[in-house]
Coordinates of C-alpha atoms in Angstrom, one line a residue:
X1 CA 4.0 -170.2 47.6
X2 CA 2.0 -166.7 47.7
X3 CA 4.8 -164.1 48.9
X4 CA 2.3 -161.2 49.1
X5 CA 3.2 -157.0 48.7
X6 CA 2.6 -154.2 51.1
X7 CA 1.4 -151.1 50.7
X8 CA 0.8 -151.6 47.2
X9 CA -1.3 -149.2 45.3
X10 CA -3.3 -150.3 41.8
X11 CA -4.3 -148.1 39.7
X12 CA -7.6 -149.2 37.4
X13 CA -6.4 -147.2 34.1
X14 CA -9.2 -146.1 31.8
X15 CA -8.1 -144.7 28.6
X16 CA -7.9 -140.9 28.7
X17 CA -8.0 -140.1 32.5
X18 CA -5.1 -138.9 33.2
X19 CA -2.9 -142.3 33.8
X20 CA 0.2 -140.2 31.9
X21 CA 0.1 -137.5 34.5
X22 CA 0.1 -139.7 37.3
X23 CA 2.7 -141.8 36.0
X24 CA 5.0 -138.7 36.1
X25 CA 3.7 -137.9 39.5
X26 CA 4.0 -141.8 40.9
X27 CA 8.2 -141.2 39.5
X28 CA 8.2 -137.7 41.5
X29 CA 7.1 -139.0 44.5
X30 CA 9.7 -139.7 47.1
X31 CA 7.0 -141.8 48.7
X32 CA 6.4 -144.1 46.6
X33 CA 8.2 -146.5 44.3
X34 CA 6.7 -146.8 41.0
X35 CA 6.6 -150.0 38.8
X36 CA 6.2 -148.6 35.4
X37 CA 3.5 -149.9 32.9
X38 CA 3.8 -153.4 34.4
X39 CA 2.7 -155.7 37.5
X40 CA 5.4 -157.5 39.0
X41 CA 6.5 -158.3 35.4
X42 CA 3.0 -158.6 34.1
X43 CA 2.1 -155.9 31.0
X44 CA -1.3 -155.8 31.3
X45 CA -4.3 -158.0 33.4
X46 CA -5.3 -159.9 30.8
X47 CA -1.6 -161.6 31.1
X48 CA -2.2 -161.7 34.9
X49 CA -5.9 -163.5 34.4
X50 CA -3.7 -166.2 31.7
X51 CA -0.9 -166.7 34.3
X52 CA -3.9 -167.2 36.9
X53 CA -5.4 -170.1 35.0
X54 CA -1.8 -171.9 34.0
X55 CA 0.2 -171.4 36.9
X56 CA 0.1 -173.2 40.2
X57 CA 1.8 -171.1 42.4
X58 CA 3.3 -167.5 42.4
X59 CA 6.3 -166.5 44.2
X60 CA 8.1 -162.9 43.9
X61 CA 10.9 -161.1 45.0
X62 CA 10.1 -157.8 46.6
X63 CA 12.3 -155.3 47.7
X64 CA 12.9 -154.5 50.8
X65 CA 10.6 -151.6 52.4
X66 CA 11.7 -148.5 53.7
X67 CA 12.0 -148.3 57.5
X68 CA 11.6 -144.7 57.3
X69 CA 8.4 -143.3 55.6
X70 CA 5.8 -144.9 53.3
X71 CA 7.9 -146.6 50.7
X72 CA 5.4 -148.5 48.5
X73 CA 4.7 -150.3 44.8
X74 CA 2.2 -148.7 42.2
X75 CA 1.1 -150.8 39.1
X76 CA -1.0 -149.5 36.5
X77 CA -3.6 -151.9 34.9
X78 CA -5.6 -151.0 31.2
X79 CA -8.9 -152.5 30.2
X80 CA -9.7 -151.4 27.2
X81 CA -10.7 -154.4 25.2
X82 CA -14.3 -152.8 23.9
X83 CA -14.9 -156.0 22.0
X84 CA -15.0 -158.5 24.4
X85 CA -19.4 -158.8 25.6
X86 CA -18.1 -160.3 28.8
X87 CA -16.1 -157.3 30.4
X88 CA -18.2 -156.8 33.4
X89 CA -17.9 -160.8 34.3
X90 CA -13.5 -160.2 33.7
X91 CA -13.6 -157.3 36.0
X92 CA -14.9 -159.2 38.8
X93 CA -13.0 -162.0 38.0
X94 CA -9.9 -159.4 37.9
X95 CA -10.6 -157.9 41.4
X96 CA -10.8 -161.2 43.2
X97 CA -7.6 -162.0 41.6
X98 CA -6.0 -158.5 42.4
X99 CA -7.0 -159.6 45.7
X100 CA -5.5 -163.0 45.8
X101 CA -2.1 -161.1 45.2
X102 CA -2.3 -158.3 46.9
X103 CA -4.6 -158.5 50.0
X104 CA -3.4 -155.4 51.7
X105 CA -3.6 -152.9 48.5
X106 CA -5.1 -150.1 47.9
X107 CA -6.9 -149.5 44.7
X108 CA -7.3 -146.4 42.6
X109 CA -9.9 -145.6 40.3
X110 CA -10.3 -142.4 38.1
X111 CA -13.0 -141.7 35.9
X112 CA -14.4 -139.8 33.2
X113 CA -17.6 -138.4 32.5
X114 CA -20.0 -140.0 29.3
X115 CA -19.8 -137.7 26.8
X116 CA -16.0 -136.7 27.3
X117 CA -15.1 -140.2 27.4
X118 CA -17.0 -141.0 23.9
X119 CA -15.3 -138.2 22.7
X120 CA -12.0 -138.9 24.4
X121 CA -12.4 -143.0 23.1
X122 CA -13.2 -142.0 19.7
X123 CA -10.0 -139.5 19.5
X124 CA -8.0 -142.9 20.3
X125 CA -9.5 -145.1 18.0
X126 CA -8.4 -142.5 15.4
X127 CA -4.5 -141.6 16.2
X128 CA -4.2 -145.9 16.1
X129 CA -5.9 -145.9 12.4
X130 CA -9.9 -146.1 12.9
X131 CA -11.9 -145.5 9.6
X132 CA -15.2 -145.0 10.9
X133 CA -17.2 -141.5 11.3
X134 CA -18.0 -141.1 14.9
X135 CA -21.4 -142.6 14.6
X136 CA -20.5 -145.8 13.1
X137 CA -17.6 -146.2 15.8
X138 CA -20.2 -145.7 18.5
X139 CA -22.8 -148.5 17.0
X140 CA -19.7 -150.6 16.5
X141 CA -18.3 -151.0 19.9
X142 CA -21.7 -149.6 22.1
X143 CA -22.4 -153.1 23.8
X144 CA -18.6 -153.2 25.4
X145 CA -18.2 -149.4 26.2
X146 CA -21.8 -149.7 28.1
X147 CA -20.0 -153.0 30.1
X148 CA -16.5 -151.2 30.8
X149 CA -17.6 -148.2 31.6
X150 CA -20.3 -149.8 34.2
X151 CA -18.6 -147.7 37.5
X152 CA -21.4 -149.1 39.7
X153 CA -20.0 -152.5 38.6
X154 CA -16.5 -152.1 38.6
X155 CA -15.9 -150.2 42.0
X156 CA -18.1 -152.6 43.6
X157 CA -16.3 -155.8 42.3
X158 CA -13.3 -154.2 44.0
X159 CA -14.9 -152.8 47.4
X160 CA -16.3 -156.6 47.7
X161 CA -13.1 -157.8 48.0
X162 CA -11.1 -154.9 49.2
X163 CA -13.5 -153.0 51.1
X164 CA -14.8 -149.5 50.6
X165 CA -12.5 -148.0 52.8
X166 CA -9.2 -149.4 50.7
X167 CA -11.2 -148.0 47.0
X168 CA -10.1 -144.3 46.3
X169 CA -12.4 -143.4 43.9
X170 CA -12.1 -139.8 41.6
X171 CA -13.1 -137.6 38.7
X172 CA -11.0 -136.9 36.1
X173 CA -12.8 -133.3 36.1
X174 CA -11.3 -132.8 39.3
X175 CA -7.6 -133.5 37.7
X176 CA -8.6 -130.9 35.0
X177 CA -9.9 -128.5 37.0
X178 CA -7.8 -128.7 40.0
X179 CA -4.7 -130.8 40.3
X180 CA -3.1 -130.0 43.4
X181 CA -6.4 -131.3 44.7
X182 CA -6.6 -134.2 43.2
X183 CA -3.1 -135.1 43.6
X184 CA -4.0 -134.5 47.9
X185 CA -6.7 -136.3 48.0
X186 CA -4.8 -139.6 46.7
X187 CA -2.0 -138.4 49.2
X188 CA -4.5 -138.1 52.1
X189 CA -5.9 -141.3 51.3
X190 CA -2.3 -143.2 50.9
X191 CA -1.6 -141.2 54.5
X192 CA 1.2 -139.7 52.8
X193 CA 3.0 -136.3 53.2
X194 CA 2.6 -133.7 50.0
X195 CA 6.2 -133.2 50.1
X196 CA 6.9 -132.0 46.3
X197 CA 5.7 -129.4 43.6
X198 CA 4.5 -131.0 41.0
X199 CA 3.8 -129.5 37.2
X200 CA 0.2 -128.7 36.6
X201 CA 0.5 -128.7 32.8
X202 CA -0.6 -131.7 30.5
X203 CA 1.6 -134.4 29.8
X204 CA -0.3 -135.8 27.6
X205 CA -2.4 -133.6 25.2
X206 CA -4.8 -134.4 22.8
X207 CA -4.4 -134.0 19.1
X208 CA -6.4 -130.7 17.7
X209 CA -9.7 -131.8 15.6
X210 CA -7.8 -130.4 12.4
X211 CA -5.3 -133.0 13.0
X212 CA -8.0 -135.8 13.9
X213 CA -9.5 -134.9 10.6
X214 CA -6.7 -135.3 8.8
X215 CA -5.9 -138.3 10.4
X216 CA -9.0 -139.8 9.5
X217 CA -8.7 -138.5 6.1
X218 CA -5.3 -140.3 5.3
X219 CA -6.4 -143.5 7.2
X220 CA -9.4 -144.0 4.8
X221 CA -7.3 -143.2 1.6
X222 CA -4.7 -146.0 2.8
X223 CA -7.6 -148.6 3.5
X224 CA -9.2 -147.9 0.4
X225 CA -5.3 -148.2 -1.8
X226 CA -4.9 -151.5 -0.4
X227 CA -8.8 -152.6 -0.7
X228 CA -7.6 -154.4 -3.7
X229 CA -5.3 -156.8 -2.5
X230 CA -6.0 -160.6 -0.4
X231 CA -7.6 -160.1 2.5
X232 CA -4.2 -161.5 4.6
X233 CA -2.1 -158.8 2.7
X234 CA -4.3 -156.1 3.8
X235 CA -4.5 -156.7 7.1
X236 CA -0.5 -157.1 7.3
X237 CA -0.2 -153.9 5.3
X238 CA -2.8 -152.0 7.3
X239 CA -1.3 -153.3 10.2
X240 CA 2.0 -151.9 9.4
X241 CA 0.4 -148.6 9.1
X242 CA -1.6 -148.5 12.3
X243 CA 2.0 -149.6 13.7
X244 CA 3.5 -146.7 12.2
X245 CA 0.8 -144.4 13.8
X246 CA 1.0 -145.8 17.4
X247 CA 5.3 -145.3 17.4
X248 CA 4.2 -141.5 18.1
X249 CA 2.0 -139.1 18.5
X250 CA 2.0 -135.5 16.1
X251 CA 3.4 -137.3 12.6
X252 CA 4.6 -134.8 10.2
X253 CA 2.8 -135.9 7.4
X254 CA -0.6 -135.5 9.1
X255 CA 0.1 -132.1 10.4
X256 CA 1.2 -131.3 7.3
X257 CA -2.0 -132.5 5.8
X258 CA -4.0 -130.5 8.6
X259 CA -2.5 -127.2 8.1
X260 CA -3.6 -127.4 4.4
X261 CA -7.4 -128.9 5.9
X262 CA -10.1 -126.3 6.4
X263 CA -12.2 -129.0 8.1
X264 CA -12.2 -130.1 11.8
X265 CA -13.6 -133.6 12.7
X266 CA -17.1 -133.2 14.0
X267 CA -18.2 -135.9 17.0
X268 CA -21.4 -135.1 18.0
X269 CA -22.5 -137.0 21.6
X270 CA -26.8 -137.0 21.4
X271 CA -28.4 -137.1 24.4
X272 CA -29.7 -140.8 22.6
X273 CA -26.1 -141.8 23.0
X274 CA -26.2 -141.0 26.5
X275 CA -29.2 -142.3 27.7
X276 CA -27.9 -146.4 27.7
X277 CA -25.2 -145.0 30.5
X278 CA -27.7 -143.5 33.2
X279 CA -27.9 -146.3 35.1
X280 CA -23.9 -146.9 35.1
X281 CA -22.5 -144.5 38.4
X282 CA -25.1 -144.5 40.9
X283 CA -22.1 -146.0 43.2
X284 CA -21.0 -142.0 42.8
X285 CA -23.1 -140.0 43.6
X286 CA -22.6 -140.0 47.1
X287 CA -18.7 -139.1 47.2
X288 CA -17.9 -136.1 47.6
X289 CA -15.0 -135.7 45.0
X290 CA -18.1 -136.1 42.6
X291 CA -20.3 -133.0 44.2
X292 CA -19.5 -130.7 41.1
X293 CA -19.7 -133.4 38.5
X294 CA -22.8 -134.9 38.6
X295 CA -24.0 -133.6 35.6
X296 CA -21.0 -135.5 33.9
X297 CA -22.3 -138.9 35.3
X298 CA -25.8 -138.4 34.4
X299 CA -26.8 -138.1 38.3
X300 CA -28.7 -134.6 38.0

């Protein structure tokens, strides 16, 4: 038994575009009821995709909808698994199962330019403990970044299913340069009033480069103090560490260690880099929201 959701909006969460903000600003809204960092009890899709394969039926308890105004669900989904060499076969396995659950939804998409989002990616894979320089990272984990961040094939697995007019696609550029317009255009594609003032300011902002630097400093001096012991005792105690760096963000320690630091971490994005991506947001180019980013997208 399928009990299925209306007016449901997902959001397809890259890392770094802005899912924090909007988390803040789904809470805010009087319009819509926001489901936190879970789907109908679900953390993540890959739990969804398990649950798919074991389970023979679904059935869930929805609450009732408002009679007055748009009163609706959001649930936020993360991919990020840059490992896995079959990401662009999952997200179209994903979007038909999106679909199978909620029919009627409407699906969100933000995105973020190349070279901010290498950037931006390898900022994350230091604050959780990475080890590499930035080159190293980028040879590491090239073939699954070129696969999930494939726009052309991602927003088309979900306008397949859901239709073009149900995918709301936009650039994160437009969040940084402009939030009031890109919090209207989700509002006039959701057909819903713009009936709060909402904070401009970051919610969620990124660590200087004196602080990366020392972050990445400290992680390689712990890696290389425990490079001594088994192999299964340094993976538990390096795992205790990385643990101890994803509780929060700003440790003491490490800005303690980048006030003393002269150096800033350097991540240079070459136009070699870049060039694999070209062919990955032709889909794009034609929307409007993109106009002024094009550049961004490799589209000039």
């Amino acid at each position: 038994m399928l009990s299925v959701l209306s007016n449901v909006l997902i959001q397809i969460g890259f890392p770094k575009t802005g899912s924090t903000y909007l988390q803040e600003w789904f809470k805010a809204h009087p319009s819509i009821m926001y489901g936190g960092k879970s789907i109908l009890g679900f953390y993540d899709s890959w739990e969804i995709e398990r649950y798919v394969q074991q389970a023979t039926y679904f059935q869930y308890h929805t609450i009732k909808l408002s009679a007055i105004g748009l009163r609706g669900n959001v649930h936020q989904m993360i991919q990020s698994d840059f490992t896995n060499n079959q990401i662009d076969l999952y997200q179209a396995r994903l979007a038909e199962t999106m679909y199978r659950l909620f029919p009627t939804a409407k699906v969100l998409i933000v995105t973020r330019g190349f070279k901010s989002m290498l950037a931006s990616l390898y900022t994350e894979y230091i604050v959780t403990g990475g080890t590499a320089p930035f080159s190293a990272f980028f040879d590491q984990y090239k073939p699954g970044i070129l696969k999930a961040y494939n726009y052309d094939n991602l927003v088309r697995c979900f306008q397949t299913v859901y239709g073009e007019e149900n995918v709301i696609v936009l650039p994160f550029e437009l969040l940084q340069d402009d939030p009031n317009k890109f919090i209207q255009s989700i509002e006039r594609a959701l057909q819903i009033e713009n009936s709060i003032q909402f904070a401009t300011s970051k919610v969620n902002a990124s660590p200087t480069k004196k602080y990366l630097y020392a972050n990445l400093r400290l992680s390689n001096f712990v890696y290389k103090s425990i490079r001594f012991f088994p192999l299964a005792v340094q993976r538990r105690l390096y795992g205790f560490y990385a643990r101890l760096l994803n509780k929060r963000k700003n440790h003491f320690l490490i800005q303690k260690l980048a006030l003393l630091s002269k150096k800033e971490i350097e991540v240079e994005v070459t136009n070699q880099m870049l060039a694999p991506f070209q062919s990955n947001a032709a889909v794009l180019k034609e929307r409007m929201a993109f106009s002024n980013y094009l550049d961004e997208y490799l589209l000039m």
